[in-house]
């Protein structure tokens, strides 16, 4: 049974149509945030890697344009309900790409789960690898992943699970939507919440 959970990392990603959008000038990043919000803000442009990165310490977010993907990360690792990632995602996108269509968007999260019953780590690893690995190697943790299509919502889901301790599991979760426009802020909040809350259903379906 799940006894606790917390969100440690989260981001929103908007996927642009390759070849159909104009890369914003560096100055356009600097005007997303002004006044007190812009204190300590810094910008990096790496043409070789095709990456533009804006760090906004006051708000605890980074805005990254990596090729055709705009990614907004919560660098303060705030828990669910405490971060502002959805609001800042909409703000950054509308500032850099007003009225621009996309080919998809999604969320990534690292969620830490705690249980009241121990996860049988040795039993799980025995199905995949010998207890004694060559070269005096010792297994320190174990993970597995799978992908799924959610027929109800139409989204694609990817899960990577790492058993960090007998009573703790880390879930890296990705939800991807193939919608052609950016949702309104309230709907994006609902989808972000679904990514966090509905992962419980998947956790409870794991056989261990």
XYZ file of C-alpha atoms in Angstrom:
208
model
C 0.000 0.000 0.000
C 1.200 3.514 -0.837
C 1.854 5.488 2.342
C 3.391 8.599 0.816
C 4.485 10.272 -2.401
C 6.263 13.447 -3.423
C 7.205 15.193 -6.637
C 10.930 15.924 -7.028
C 11.365 16.980 -10.676
C 8.906 18.160 -13.297
C 8.854 19.856 -16.662
C 6.601 20.698 -19.565
C 7.674 20.162 -23.185
C 6.151 21.677 -26.322
C 7.185 20.066 -29.630
C 7.338 22.362 -32.646
C 6.904 21.403 -36.280
C 10.428 21.084 -37.650
C 11.132 23.608 -40.373
C 7.924 25.573 -39.835
C 8.925 27.866 -36.982
C 11.388 30.725 -36.673
C 13.939 30.392 -33.882
C 13.458 33.370 -31.531
C 16.246 35.927 -31.299
C 18.226 35.961 -28.069
C 16.658 39.255 -27.062
C 13.201 37.679 -27.112
C 14.194 35.429 -24.228
C 15.300 38.387 -22.122
C 11.893 40.075 -22.258
C 9.841 37.091 -21.060
C 10.557 38.228 -17.505
C 11.140 41.787 -16.311
C 11.499 43.723 -13.077
C 12.092 41.807 -9.855
C 11.389 38.482 -11.572
C 14.418 39.005 -13.808
C 16.920 39.466 -10.958
C 19.841 37.060 -11.356
C 18.519 35.811 -14.686
C 21.105 34.553 -17.165
C 21.031 33.287 -20.742
C 23.212 30.857 -22.701
C 23.179 30.403 -26.480
C 25.047 27.370 -27.833
C 24.763 27.413 -31.652
C 26.753 24.191 -32.033
C 24.251 22.276 -29.879
C 21.259 24.319 -31.145
C 20.334 25.090 -27.544
C 19.179 28.340 -25.960
C 18.852 28.252 -22.160
C 17.323 30.908 -19.909
C 17.646 30.446 -16.133
C 15.256 32.423 -13.918
C 16.364 31.963 -10.275
C 13.632 34.170 -8.802
C 10.920 31.887 -10.183
C 12.932 28.674 -9.962
C 12.536 27.738 -13.624
C 14.616 27.272 -16.746
C 13.347 27.837 -20.282
C 15.209 25.738 -22.850
C 14.836 25.720 -26.625
C 16.528 22.533 -27.801
C 16.131 22.140 -31.543
C 12.378 21.967 -32.053
C 11.447 21.480 -28.393
C 10.632 24.163 -25.830
C 11.126 22.800 -22.316
C 10.298 24.511 -19.026
C 11.802 22.918 -15.898
C 11.152 23.486 -12.207
C 14.727 23.717 -10.892
C 13.628 24.095 -7.264
C 12.216 20.551 -7.299
C 9.001 21.692 -5.616
C 6.299 19.253 -4.661
C 2.963 18.952 -6.451
C 0.746 21.939 -5.672
C 3.730 24.098 -4.741
C 5.371 24.683 -8.119
C 4.412 27.120 -10.865
C 5.513 25.057 -13.837
C 2.238 25.177 -15.793
C 1.807 28.930 -15.441
C 5.392 29.610 -16.498
C 5.149 27.125 -19.373
C 2.183 28.951 -20.884
C 3.861 32.285 -20.280
C 7.119 31.293 -21.961
C 5.445 29.657 -24.952
C 3.091 32.578 -25.602
C 5.976 35.029 -25.364
C 8.300 33.159 -27.730
C 5.782 31.545 -30.100
C 2.522 33.552 -30.063
C -0.257 31.907 -32.085
C 2.083 29.133 -33.233
C 0.810 25.571 -33.699
C 2.663 22.587 -32.282
C 2.772 18.867 -33.048
C 2.573 17.733 -29.435
C 3.277 18.479 -25.803
C 3.887 16.550 -22.644
C 5.131 16.317 -19.083
C 8.004 14.589 -17.332
C 7.989 13.902 -13.604
C 10.077 12.117 -10.998
C 7.723 10.889 -8.292
C 8.981 9.240 -5.105
C 6.679 6.606 -3.592
C 6.803 5.058 -0.127
C 5.094 1.820 0.916
C 4.192 0.028 4.130
C 5.328 -3.345 2.753
C 8.839 -4.174 1.563
C 9.475 -4.593 -2.165
C 11.066 -8.027 -2.801
C 14.153 -6.659 -4.562
C 16.097 -9.926 -4.559
C 13.142 -11.872 -5.939
C 12.755 -9.379 -8.783
C 16.431 -9.215 -9.687
C 16.775 -13.017 -9.605
C 14.498 -13.170 -12.663
C 16.940 -11.039 -14.679
C 20.481 -11.525 -13.406
C 22.566 -13.938 -11.374
C 23.103 -13.040 -7.748
C 26.861 -13.110 -8.259
C 27.970 -10.959 -11.155
C 31.489 -11.446 -12.563
C 34.254 -9.205 -11.320
C 32.968 -8.864 -7.734
C 30.100 -6.666 -8.864
C 27.168 -6.060 -6.536
C 23.697 -4.932 -7.583
C 22.843 -1.762 -5.661
C 19.448 -0.974 -7.171
C 17.065 -2.322 -9.807
C 14.790 -0.743 -12.401
C 12.432 -1.531 -15.265
C 10.351 0.380 -17.793
C 7.412 0.077 -20.149
C 5.256 2.223 -22.432
C 1.484 2.318 -22.788
C -1.215 4.040 -24.795
C -4.087 5.417 -22.740
C -7.165 4.683 -24.846
C -9.380 6.961 -22.746
C -7.268 10.107 -23.075
C -5.419 9.233 -26.290
C -2.076 10.053 -24.711
C 1.114 8.019 -24.795
C 2.670 7.122 -21.449
C 6.150 5.938 -20.549
C 7.223 4.735 -17.117
C 10.641 3.969 -15.715
C 10.719 2.559 -12.188
C 13.759 2.398 -9.936
C 13.618 0.530 -6.643
C 15.704 2.774 -4.413
C 15.111 0.971 -1.091
C 12.911 -1.860 0.227
C 10.144 0.636 1.028
C 10.773 3.231 -1.687
C 10.327 3.403 -5.454
C 11.145 6.248 -7.837
C 8.886 6.609 -10.874
C 10.005 8.656 -13.880
C 6.794 9.369 -15.790
C 6.255 10.821 -19.255
C 2.835 11.736 -20.676
C 2.748 12.838 -24.321
C -0.205 14.331 -26.230
C -0.252 14.656 -30.024
C -2.426 17.776 -30.052
C -1.788 20.553 -32.556
C -2.363 23.536 -30.276
C -1.338 24.542 -26.772
C -4.178 24.037 -24.272
C -5.512 26.842 -22.126
C -3.799 27.163 -18.760
C -6.616 25.547 -16.765
C -6.709 22.466 -18.980
C -2.931 22.177 -18.918
C -3.133 22.250 -15.104
C -5.678 19.421 -15.208
C -3.444 17.311 -17.462
C -0.405 18.015 -15.275
C -2.420 16.899 -12.237
C -3.513 13.755 -14.090
C 0.122 12.866 -14.762
C 0.853 13.112 -11.045
C -2.339 11.564 -9.656
C -3.092 8.802 -12.169
C 0.386 7.312 -11.814
C -0.940 5.841 -8.549
C -3.158 3.507 -10.594
C -0.122 2.170 -12.454
C 1.874 1.757 -9.241
C -0.955 -0.213 -7.655
C -1.043 -2.537 -10.687
C 2.615 -3.565 -10.299
C 2.987 -7.183 -9.208
C 5.303 -7.164 -6.245
